Coordinates of C-alpha atoms and ligand atoms in Angstrom, one line a residue:
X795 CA 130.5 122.9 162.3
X796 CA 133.1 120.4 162.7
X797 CA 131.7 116.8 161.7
X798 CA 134.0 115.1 164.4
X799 CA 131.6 114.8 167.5
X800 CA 133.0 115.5 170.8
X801 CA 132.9 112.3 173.2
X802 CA 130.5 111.5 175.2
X803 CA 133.5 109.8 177.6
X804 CA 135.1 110.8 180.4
X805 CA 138.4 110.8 178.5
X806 CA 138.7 113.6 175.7
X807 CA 138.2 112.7 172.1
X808 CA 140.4 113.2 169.4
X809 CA 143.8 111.6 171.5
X810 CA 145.9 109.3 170.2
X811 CA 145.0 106.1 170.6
X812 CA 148.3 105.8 173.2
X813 CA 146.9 108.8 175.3
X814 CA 143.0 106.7 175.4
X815 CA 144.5 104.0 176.8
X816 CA 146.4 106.0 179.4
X817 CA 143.2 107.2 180.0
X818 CA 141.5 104.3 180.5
X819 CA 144.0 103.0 182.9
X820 CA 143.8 106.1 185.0
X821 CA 139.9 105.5 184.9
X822 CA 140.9 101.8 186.0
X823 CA 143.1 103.1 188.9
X824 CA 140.2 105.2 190.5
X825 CA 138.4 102.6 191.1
X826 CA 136.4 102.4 187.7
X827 CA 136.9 99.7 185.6
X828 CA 139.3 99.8 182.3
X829 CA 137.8 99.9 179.0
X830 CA 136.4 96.4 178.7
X831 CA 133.7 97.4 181.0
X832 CA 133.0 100.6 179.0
X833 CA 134.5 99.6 175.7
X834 CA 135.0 102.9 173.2
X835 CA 132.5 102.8 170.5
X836 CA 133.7 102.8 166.9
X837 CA 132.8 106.6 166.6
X838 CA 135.7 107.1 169.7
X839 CA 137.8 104.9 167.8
X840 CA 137.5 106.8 164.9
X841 CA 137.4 110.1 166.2
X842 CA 141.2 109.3 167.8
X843 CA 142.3 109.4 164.4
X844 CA 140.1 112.7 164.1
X845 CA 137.3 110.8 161.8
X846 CA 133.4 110.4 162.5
X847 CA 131.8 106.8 162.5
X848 CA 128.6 107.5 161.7
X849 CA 125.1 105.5 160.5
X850 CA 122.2 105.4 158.6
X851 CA 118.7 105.8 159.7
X852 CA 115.1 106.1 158.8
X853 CA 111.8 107.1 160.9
X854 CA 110.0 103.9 161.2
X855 CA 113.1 102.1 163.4
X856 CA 113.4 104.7 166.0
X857 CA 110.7 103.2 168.0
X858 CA 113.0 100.2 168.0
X859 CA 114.5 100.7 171.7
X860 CA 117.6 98.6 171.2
X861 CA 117.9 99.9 168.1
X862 CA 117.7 103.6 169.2
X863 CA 120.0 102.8 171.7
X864 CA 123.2 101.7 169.9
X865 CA 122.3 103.9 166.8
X866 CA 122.7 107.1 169.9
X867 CA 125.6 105.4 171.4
X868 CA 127.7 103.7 168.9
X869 CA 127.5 106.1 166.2
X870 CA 128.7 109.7 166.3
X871 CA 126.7 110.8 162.9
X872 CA 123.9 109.7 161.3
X873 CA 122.3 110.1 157.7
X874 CA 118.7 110.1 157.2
X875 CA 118.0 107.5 155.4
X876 CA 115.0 108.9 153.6
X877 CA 113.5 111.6 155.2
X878 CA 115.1 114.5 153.6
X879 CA 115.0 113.8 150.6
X880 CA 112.7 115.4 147.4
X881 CA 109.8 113.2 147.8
X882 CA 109.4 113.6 151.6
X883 CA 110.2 117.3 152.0
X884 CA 108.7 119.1 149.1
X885 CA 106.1 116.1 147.3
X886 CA 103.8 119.5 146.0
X887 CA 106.1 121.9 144.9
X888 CA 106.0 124.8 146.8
X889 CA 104.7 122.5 150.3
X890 CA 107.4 121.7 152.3
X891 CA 107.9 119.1 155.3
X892 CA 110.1 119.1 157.5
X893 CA 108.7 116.7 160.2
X894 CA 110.6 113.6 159.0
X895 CA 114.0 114.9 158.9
X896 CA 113.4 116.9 162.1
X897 CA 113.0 114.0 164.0
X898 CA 116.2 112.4 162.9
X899 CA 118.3 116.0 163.3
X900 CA 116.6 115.7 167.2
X901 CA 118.1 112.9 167.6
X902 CA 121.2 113.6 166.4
X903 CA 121.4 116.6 168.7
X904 CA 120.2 114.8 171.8
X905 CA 122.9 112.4 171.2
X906 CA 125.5 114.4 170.5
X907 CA 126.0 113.4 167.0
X908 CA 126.6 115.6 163.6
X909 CA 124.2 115.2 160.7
X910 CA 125.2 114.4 156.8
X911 CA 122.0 115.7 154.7
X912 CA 120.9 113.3 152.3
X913 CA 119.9 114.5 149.7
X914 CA 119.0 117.4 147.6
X915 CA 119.6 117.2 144.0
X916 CA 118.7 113.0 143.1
X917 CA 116.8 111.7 140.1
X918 CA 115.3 109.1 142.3
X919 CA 112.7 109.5 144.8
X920 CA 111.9 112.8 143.5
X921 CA 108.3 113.3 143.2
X922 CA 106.5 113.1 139.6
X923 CA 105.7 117.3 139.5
X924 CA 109.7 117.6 139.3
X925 CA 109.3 115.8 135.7
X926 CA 106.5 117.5 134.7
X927 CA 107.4 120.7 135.1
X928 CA 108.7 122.6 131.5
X929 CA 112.6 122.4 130.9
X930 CA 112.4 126.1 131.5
X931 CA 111.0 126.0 135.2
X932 CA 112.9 123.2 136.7
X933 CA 116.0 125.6 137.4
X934 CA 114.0 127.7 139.5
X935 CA 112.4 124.7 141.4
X936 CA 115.5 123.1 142.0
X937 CA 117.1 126.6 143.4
X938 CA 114.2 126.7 145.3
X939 CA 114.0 123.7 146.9
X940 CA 117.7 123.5 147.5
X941 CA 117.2 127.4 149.6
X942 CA 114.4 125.9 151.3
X943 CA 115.5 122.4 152.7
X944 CA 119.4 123.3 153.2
X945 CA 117.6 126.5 154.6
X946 CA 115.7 125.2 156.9
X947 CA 118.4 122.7 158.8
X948 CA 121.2 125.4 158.1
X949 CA 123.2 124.6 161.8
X950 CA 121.7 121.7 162.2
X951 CA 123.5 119.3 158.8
X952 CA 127.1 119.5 158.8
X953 CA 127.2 118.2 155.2
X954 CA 125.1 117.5 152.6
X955 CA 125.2 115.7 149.6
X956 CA 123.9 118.5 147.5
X957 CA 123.7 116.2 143.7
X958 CA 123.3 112.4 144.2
X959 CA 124.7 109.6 141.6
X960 CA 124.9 112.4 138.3
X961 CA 126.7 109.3 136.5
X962 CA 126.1 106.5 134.7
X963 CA 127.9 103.7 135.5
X964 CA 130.2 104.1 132.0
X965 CA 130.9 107.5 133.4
X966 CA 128.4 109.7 131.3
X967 CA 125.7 112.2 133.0
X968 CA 122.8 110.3 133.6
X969 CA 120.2 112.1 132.1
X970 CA 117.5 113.5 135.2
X971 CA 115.4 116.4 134.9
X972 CA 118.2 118.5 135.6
X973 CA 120.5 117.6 133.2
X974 CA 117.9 117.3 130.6
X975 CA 117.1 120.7 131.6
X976 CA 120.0 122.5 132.5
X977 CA 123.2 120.3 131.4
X978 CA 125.9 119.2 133.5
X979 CA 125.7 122.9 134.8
X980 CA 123.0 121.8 137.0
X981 CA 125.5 120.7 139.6
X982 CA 126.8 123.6 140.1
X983 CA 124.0 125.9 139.7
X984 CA 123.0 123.5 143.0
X985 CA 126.3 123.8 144.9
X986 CA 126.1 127.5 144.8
X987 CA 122.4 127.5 145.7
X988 CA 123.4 125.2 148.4
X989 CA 126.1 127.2 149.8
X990 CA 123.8 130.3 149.5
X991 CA 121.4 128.4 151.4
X992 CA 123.6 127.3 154.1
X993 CA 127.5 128.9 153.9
X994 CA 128.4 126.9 157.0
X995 CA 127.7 123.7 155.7
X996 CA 130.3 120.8 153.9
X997 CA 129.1 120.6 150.5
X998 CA 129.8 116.9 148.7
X999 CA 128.5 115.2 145.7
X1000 CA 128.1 111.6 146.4
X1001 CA 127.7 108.5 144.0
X1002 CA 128.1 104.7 143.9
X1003 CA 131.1 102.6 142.2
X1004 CA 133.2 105.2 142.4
X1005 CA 135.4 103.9 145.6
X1006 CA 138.0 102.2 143.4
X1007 CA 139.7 103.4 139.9
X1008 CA 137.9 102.9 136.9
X1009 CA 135.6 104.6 134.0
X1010 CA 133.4 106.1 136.7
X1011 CA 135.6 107.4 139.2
X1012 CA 137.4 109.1 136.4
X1013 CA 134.7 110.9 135.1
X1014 CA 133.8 112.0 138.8
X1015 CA 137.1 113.3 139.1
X1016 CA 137.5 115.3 136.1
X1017 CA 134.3 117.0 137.2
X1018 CA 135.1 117.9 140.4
X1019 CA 138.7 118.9 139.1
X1020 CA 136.8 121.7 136.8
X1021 CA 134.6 123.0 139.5
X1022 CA 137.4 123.5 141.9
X1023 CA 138.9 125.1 139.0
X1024 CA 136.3 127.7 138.7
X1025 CA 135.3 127.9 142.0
X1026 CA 132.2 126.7 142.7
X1027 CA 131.7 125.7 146.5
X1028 CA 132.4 122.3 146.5
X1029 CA 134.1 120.9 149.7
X1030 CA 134.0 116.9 149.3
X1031 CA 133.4 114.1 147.1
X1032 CA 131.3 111.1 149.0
X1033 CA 131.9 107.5 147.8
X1034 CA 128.7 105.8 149.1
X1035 CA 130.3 102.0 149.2
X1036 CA 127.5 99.7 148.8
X1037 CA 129.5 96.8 148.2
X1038 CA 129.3 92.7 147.5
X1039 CA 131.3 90.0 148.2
X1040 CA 130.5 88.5 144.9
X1041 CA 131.5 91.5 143.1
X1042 CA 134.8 91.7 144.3
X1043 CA 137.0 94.3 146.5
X1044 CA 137.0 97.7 144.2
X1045 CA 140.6 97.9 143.0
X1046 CA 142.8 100.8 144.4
X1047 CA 140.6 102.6 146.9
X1048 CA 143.0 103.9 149.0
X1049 CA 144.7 105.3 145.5
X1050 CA 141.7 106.6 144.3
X1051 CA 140.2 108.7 147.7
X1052 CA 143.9 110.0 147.4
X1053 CA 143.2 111.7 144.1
X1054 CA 140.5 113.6 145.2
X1055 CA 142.0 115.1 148.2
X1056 CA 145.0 116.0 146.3
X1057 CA 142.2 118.2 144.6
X1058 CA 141.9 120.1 148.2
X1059 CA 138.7 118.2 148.3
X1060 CA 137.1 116.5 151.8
X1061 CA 136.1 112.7 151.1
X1062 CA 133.9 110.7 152.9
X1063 CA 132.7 106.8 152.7
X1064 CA 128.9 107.7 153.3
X1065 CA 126.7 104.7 152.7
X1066 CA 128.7 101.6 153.6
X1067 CA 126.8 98.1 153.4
X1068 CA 128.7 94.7 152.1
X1069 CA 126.1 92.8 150.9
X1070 CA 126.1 89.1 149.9
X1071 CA 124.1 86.0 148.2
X1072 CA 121.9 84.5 151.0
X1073 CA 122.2 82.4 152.9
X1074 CA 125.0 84.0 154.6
X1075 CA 128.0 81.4 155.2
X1076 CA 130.9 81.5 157.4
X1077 CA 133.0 82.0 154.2
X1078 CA 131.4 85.2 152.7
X1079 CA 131.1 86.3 156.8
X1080 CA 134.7 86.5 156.4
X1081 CA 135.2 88.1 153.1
X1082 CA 132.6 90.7 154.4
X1083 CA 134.4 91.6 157.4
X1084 CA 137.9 91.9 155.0
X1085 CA 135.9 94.0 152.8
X1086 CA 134.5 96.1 156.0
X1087 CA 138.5 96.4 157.0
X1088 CA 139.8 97.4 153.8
X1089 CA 137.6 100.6 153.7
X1090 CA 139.1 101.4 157.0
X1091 CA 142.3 101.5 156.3
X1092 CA 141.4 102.8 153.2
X1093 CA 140.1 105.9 154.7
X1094 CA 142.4 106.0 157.2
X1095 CA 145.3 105.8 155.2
X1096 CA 144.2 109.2 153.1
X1097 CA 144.3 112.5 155.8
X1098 CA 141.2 114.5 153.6
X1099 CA 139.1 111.1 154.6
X1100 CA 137.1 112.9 157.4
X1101 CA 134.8 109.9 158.5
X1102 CA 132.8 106.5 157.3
X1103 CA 128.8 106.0 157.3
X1104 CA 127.7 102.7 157.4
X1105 CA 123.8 102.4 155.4
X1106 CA 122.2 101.2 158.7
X1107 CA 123.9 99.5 161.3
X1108 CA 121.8 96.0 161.6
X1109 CA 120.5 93.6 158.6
X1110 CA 117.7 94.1 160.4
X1111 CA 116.5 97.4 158.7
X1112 CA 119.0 97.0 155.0
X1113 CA 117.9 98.0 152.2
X1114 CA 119.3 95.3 150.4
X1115 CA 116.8 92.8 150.7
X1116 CA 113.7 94.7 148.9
X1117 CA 116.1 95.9 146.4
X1118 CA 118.3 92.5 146.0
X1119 CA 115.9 89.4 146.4
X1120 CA 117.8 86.5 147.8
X1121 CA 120.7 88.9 149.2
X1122 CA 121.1 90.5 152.2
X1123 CA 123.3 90.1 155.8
X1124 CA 124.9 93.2 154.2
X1125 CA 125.3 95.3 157.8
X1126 CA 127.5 95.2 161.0
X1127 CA 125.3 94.0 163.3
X1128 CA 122.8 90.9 163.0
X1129 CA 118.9 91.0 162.2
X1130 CA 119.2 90.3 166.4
X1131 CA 121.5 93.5 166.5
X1132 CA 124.3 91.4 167.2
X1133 CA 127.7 92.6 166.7
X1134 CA 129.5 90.6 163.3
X1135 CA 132.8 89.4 162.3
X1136 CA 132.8 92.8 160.1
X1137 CA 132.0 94.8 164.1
X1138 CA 134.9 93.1 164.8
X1139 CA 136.5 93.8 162.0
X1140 CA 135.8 97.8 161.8
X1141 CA 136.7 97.8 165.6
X1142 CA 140.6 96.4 165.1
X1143 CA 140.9 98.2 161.9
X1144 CA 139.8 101.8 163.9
X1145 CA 142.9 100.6 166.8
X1146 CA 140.2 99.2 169.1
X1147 CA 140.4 96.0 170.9
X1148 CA 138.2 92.4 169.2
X1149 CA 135.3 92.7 171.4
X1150 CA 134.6 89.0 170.6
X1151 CA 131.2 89.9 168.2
X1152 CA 131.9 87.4 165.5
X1153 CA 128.7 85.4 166.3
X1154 CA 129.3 86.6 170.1
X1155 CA 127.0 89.7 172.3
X1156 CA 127.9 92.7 173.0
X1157 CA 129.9 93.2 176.0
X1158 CA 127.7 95.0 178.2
X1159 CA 127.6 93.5 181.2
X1160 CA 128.5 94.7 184.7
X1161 CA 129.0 92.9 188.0
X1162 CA 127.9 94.0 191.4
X1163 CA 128.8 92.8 194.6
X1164 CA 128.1 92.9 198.2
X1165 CA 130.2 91.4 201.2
X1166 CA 127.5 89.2 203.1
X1167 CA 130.0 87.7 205.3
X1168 CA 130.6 89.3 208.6
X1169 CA 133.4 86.6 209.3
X1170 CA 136.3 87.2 207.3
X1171 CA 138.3 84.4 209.4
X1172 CA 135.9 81.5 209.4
X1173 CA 135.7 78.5 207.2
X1174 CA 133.2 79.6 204.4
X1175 CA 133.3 82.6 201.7
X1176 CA 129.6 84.1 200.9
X1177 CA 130.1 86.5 197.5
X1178 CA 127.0 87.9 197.0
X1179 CA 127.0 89.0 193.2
X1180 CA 124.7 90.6 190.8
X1181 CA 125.0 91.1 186.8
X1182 CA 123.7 94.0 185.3
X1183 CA 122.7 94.3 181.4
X1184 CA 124.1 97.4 180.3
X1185 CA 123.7 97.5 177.0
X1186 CA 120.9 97.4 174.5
X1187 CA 120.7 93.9 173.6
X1188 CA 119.9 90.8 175.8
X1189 CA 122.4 88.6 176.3
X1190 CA 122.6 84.9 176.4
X1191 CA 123.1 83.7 179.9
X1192 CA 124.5 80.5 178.8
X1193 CA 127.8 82.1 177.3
X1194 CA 128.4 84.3 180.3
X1195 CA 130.8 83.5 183.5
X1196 CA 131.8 85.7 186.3
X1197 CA 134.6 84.9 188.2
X1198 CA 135.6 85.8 192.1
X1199 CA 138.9 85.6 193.6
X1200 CA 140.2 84.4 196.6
X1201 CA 143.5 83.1 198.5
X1202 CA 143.1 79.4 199.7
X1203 CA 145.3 80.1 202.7
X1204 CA 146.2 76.9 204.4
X1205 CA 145.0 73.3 204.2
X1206 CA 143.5 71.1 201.7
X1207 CA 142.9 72.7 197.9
X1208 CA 140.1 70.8 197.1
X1209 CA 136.0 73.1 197.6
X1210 CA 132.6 72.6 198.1
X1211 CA 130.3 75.4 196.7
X1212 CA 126.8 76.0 196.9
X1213 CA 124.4 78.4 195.4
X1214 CA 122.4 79.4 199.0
X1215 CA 119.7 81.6 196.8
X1216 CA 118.5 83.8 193.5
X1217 CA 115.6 85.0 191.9
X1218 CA 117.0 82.5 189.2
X1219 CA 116.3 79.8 190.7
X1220 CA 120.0 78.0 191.7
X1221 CA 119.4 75.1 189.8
X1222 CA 120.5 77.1 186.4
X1223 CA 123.7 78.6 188.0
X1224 CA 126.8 76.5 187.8
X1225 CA 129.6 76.9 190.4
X1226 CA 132.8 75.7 190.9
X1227 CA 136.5 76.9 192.2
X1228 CA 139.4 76.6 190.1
X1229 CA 143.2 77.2 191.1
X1230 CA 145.1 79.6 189.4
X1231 CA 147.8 78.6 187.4
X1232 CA 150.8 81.5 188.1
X1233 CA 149.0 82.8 191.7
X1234 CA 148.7 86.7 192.1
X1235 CA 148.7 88.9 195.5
X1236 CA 145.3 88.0 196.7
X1237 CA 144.4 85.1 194.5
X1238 CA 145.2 81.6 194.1
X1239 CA 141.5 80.4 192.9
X1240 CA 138.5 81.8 191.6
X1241 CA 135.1 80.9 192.2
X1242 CA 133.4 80.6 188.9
X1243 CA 129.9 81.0 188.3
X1244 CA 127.3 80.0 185.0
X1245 CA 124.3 79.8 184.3
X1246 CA 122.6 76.6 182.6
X1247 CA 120.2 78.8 180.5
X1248 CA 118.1 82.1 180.1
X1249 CA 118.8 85.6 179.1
X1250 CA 119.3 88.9 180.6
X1251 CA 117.2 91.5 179.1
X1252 CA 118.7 94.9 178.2
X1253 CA 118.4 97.3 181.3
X1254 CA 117.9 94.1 183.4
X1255 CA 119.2 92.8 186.3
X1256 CA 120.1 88.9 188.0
X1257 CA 119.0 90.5 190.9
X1258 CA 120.9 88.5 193.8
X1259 CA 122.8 85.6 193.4
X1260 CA 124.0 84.0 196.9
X1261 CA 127.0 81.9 196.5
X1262 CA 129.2 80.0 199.3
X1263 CA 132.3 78.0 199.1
X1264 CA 134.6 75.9 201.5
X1265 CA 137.2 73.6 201.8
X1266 CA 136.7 70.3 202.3
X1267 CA 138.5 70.1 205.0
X1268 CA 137.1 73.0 206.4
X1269 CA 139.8 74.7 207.9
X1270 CA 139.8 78.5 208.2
X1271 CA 140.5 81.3 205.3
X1272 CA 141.6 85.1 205.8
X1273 CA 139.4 86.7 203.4
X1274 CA 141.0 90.4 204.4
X1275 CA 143.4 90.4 201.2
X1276 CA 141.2 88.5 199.2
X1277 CA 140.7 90.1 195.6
X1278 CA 137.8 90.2 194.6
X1279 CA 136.5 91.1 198.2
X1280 CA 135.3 94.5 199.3
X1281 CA 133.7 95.4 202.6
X1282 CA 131.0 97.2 201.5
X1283 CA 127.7 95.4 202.5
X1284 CA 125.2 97.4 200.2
X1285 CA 125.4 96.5 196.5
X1286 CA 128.6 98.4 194.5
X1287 CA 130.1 98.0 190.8
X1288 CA 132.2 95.4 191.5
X1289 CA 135.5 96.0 189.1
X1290 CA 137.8 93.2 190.5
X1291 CA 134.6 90.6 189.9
X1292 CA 135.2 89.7 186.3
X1293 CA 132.7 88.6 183.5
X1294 CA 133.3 86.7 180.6
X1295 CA 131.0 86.9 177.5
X1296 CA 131.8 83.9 175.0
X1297 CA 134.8 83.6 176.8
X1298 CA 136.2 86.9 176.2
X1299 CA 136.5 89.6 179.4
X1300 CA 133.4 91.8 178.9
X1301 CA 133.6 93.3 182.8
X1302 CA 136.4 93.9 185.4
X1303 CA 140.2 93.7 185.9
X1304 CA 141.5 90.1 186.1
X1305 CA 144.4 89.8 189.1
Ligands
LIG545 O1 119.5 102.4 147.4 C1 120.4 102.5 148.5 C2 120.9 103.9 148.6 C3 121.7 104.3 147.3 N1 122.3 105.6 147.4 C4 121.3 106.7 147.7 C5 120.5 106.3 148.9 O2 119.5 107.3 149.1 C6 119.8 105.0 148.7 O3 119.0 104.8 149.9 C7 117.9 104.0 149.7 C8 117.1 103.9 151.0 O4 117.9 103.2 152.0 C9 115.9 103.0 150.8 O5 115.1 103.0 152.0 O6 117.0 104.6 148.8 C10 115.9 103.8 148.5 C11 115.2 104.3 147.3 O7 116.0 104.6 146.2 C12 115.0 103.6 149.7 O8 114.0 102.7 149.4 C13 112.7 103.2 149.4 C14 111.8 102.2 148.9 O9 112.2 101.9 147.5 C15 110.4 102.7 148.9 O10 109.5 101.7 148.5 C16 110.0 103.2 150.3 O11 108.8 103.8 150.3 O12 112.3 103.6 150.7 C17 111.1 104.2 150.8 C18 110.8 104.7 152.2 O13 110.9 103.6 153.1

């Protein structure tokens, strides 16, 4: 199973970036609007460079809608966060649950996204029977709960991180059941077991502070050199990445994901989170979003680097906080699941375009548009507009302008507008017209409409917002080559209506 999802897009993944945006224009020239009003997500982005972009996630925050929502659309793998591991699926040995993790693989496969199993083999969260048992048994239970688990979601986990964090931070075995039990030769005993288990499946062995050279990485890499050497099944090394800004960038990451895929080996950034000492600032915003680029082009820079897994998307479900008091804003997204400086960050790193997140929404708005005006040759234009939330988070009303163009035709250059009626009530929506500054064909002015307040929840509509203009002269316009205009008179995606979200272009093709 190939861990690079296939999109969900109209336009094939895996292109060169080059070839997506030739896509996207084509999708612009049949009448659907370019890829601001569909931006890619950072799993397209990645998988252009044939890489997955992939999540976190745990049980209790799929009920989240908005949540769910981005986690199945941004994202094109996910990691349980929890819910495969010892504790949950075997907590009496012998009685095994799979319910948990089934839910997440579900979700996964409804959304089109590959699975990294996490985790088999871990001294943590492994229930207390595991160190009870004699030395002498605890081969035979870790065989057999490594044939059972990778067993039972054999086509359903692309990878799994069979042995989790075997190292001390000086680079020594961290002494576990297994090790006290079996040696080093625990991890691959549990390799093979695991490839037994499941011979389909990309087998890694994933710890923390190993991304950049040092005592630990070394030791890492001189174990995985040996089992290569004697071929066990071993097919990557994952560097999990939980990172601070107050410890500092690792040093040579790129260098060091290098080394192991010189072995032959696959490597993987699987548990991604920058965390920092609250309360966030601006400052250590920005070092976080540096820190969230580096990886990036860490990994992209290195071929074997098949993909990047971020430990949940949103501060609002990090672990950090329960396991860091007084740190946290470690994730892309905000506790409101709004995109960050680091979103940003990750997106220009992957090739995409700054979607404006630093502090911004998402850009998930459409406008809709009706022409209400059987007169094309009088003196007044009557856009009738609608915005539609399109994404999965509401979105602040207040930072959000559409704009409708027009030609002037003759006479005077000064307007009138008037909001005629919405469900909004017109005293919140703002109006004016504004001349262009370097006219195009069918457009010397806009009509620009805001809103005073309010926000549009996800799914949500304006419903209809009836707007009006003239000059104040009133003399005559010919709205019949008039931009923005359309003739339809039922309510259509409106791709040459523009809307701005924090003053960047979240919907439609600007003249
Ligand atoms: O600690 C961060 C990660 C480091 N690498 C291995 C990962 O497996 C590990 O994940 C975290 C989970 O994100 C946490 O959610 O592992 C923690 C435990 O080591 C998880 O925390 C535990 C809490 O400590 C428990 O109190 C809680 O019952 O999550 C459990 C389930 O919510």
């Amino acid at each position: 199973m190939s861990l690079v999802k296939r999109s969900t897009h109209g336009c094939p993944g895996g292109l060169p970036v080059l070839l997506l945006t030739a896509c996207a224009v084509a999708a612009s020239l049949a009448g659907v609007p370019a890829a601001a009003a569909e931006p890619s997500t950072l799993h397209d982005l990645a998988a252009a460079h044939g890489k997955y972009f992939g999540s976190a996630t745990d049980n209790p925050e799929l009920p989240d809608t908005a949540y769910a929502a981005t986690l199945g659309s941004e994202f094109g793998q996910i990691t349980p966060g929890n819910s495969m591991k010892w504790d949950t699926t075997e907590p009496q040995q012998g009685q095994f649950s799979f319910t948990k993790g089934d839910v997440i693989s579900d979700f996964a496969r409804d959304h089109g996204q590959t699975v990294r199993g996490h985790t088999l083999v871990w001294h943590s969260q492994l229930p207390g029977w595991v160190a009870a048992l004699p030395a002498s048994q605890v081969e035979a239970a870790m065989t057999n709960h490594i044939t059972e688990v990778a067993g039972h979601y054999r086509g359903e986990v692309a990878a799994w991180d069979v042995v989790n964090e075997p190292f001390n931070d000086d680079g020594t075995f961290r002494a576990s059941p297994f090790y006290n039990a079996m040696g080093s030769d625990y991890i691959a005993t549990a390799l093979r077991a695991a490839h037994a288990a499941d011979p389909d499946a990309k087998l890694y062995i994933n710890d923390y502070n190993t991304e950049g050279l040092g005592a630990k990485s070394d030791a890492m890499y001189d174990l995985v050199s040996e089992l290569v050497a004697e071929g066990v099944p071993i097919d990557g090394v994952g560097f999990q990445g939980h990172l601070a800004v107050q410890y500092g960038f690792p040093g040579g990451m790129q260098q060091n994901l290098k080394r192991f895929a010189d072995l032959g080996l696959d490597v993987a950034v699987t548990e991604l989170d920058v965390r920092m000492q609250l309360p966030a600032d601006a400052a250590k915003l920005a070092t976080q979003a540096t820190y969230y680029r580096n990886v990036v082009e860490a990994c992209l820079a290195v071929a074997r680097c098949v993909g990047i897994t971020v430990w949940d998307y949103t501060d609002k479900y990090s672990w950090v906080p329960d396991a860091f008091p007084g740190q946290g804003a470690a994730n892309l997204y905000d506790e409101n699941l709004r995109p960050k400086a680091s979103y940003d960050a990750v997106r220009t790193a992957l090739g995409g375009d700054d979607e404006g997140g630093g502090g911004g929404e998402p850009g998930a708005l459409k406008a809709r548009y009706r022409n209400s005006d059987p007169a094309p040759a009088d003196n007044q234009i009557k856009p009738a507009l609608q915005l539609v939330n399109t994404g999965a988070a509401a979105v602040d009303l207040s930072t959000v302008k559409v704009r409708y163009w027009f030609t002037g035709d003759n006479g005077v250059s000064s307007y009138g507008t008037w909001c005629d009626w919405s469900p909004l009530g017109c005293s919140t929506i703002t109006h004016r017209v504004a001349a262009m500054s370097s006219p195009k064909a069918g457009a010397d002015h806009y009509l620009e409409v805001g809103f005073g307040s309010g926000s549009l929840a996800a799914g949500s509509s304006t419903g209809e917002i009836q707007l009006r203009l003239s000059k104040t002269d009133w003399s005559n316009f010919d709205e019949t080559d008039d931009y923005s205009r359309t003739t339809g008179t039922s309510y259509a995606d409106a791709p040459k209506v523009a809307v701005y979200i924090g003053g960047e272009l979240a919907w439609g093709i600007e003249p």
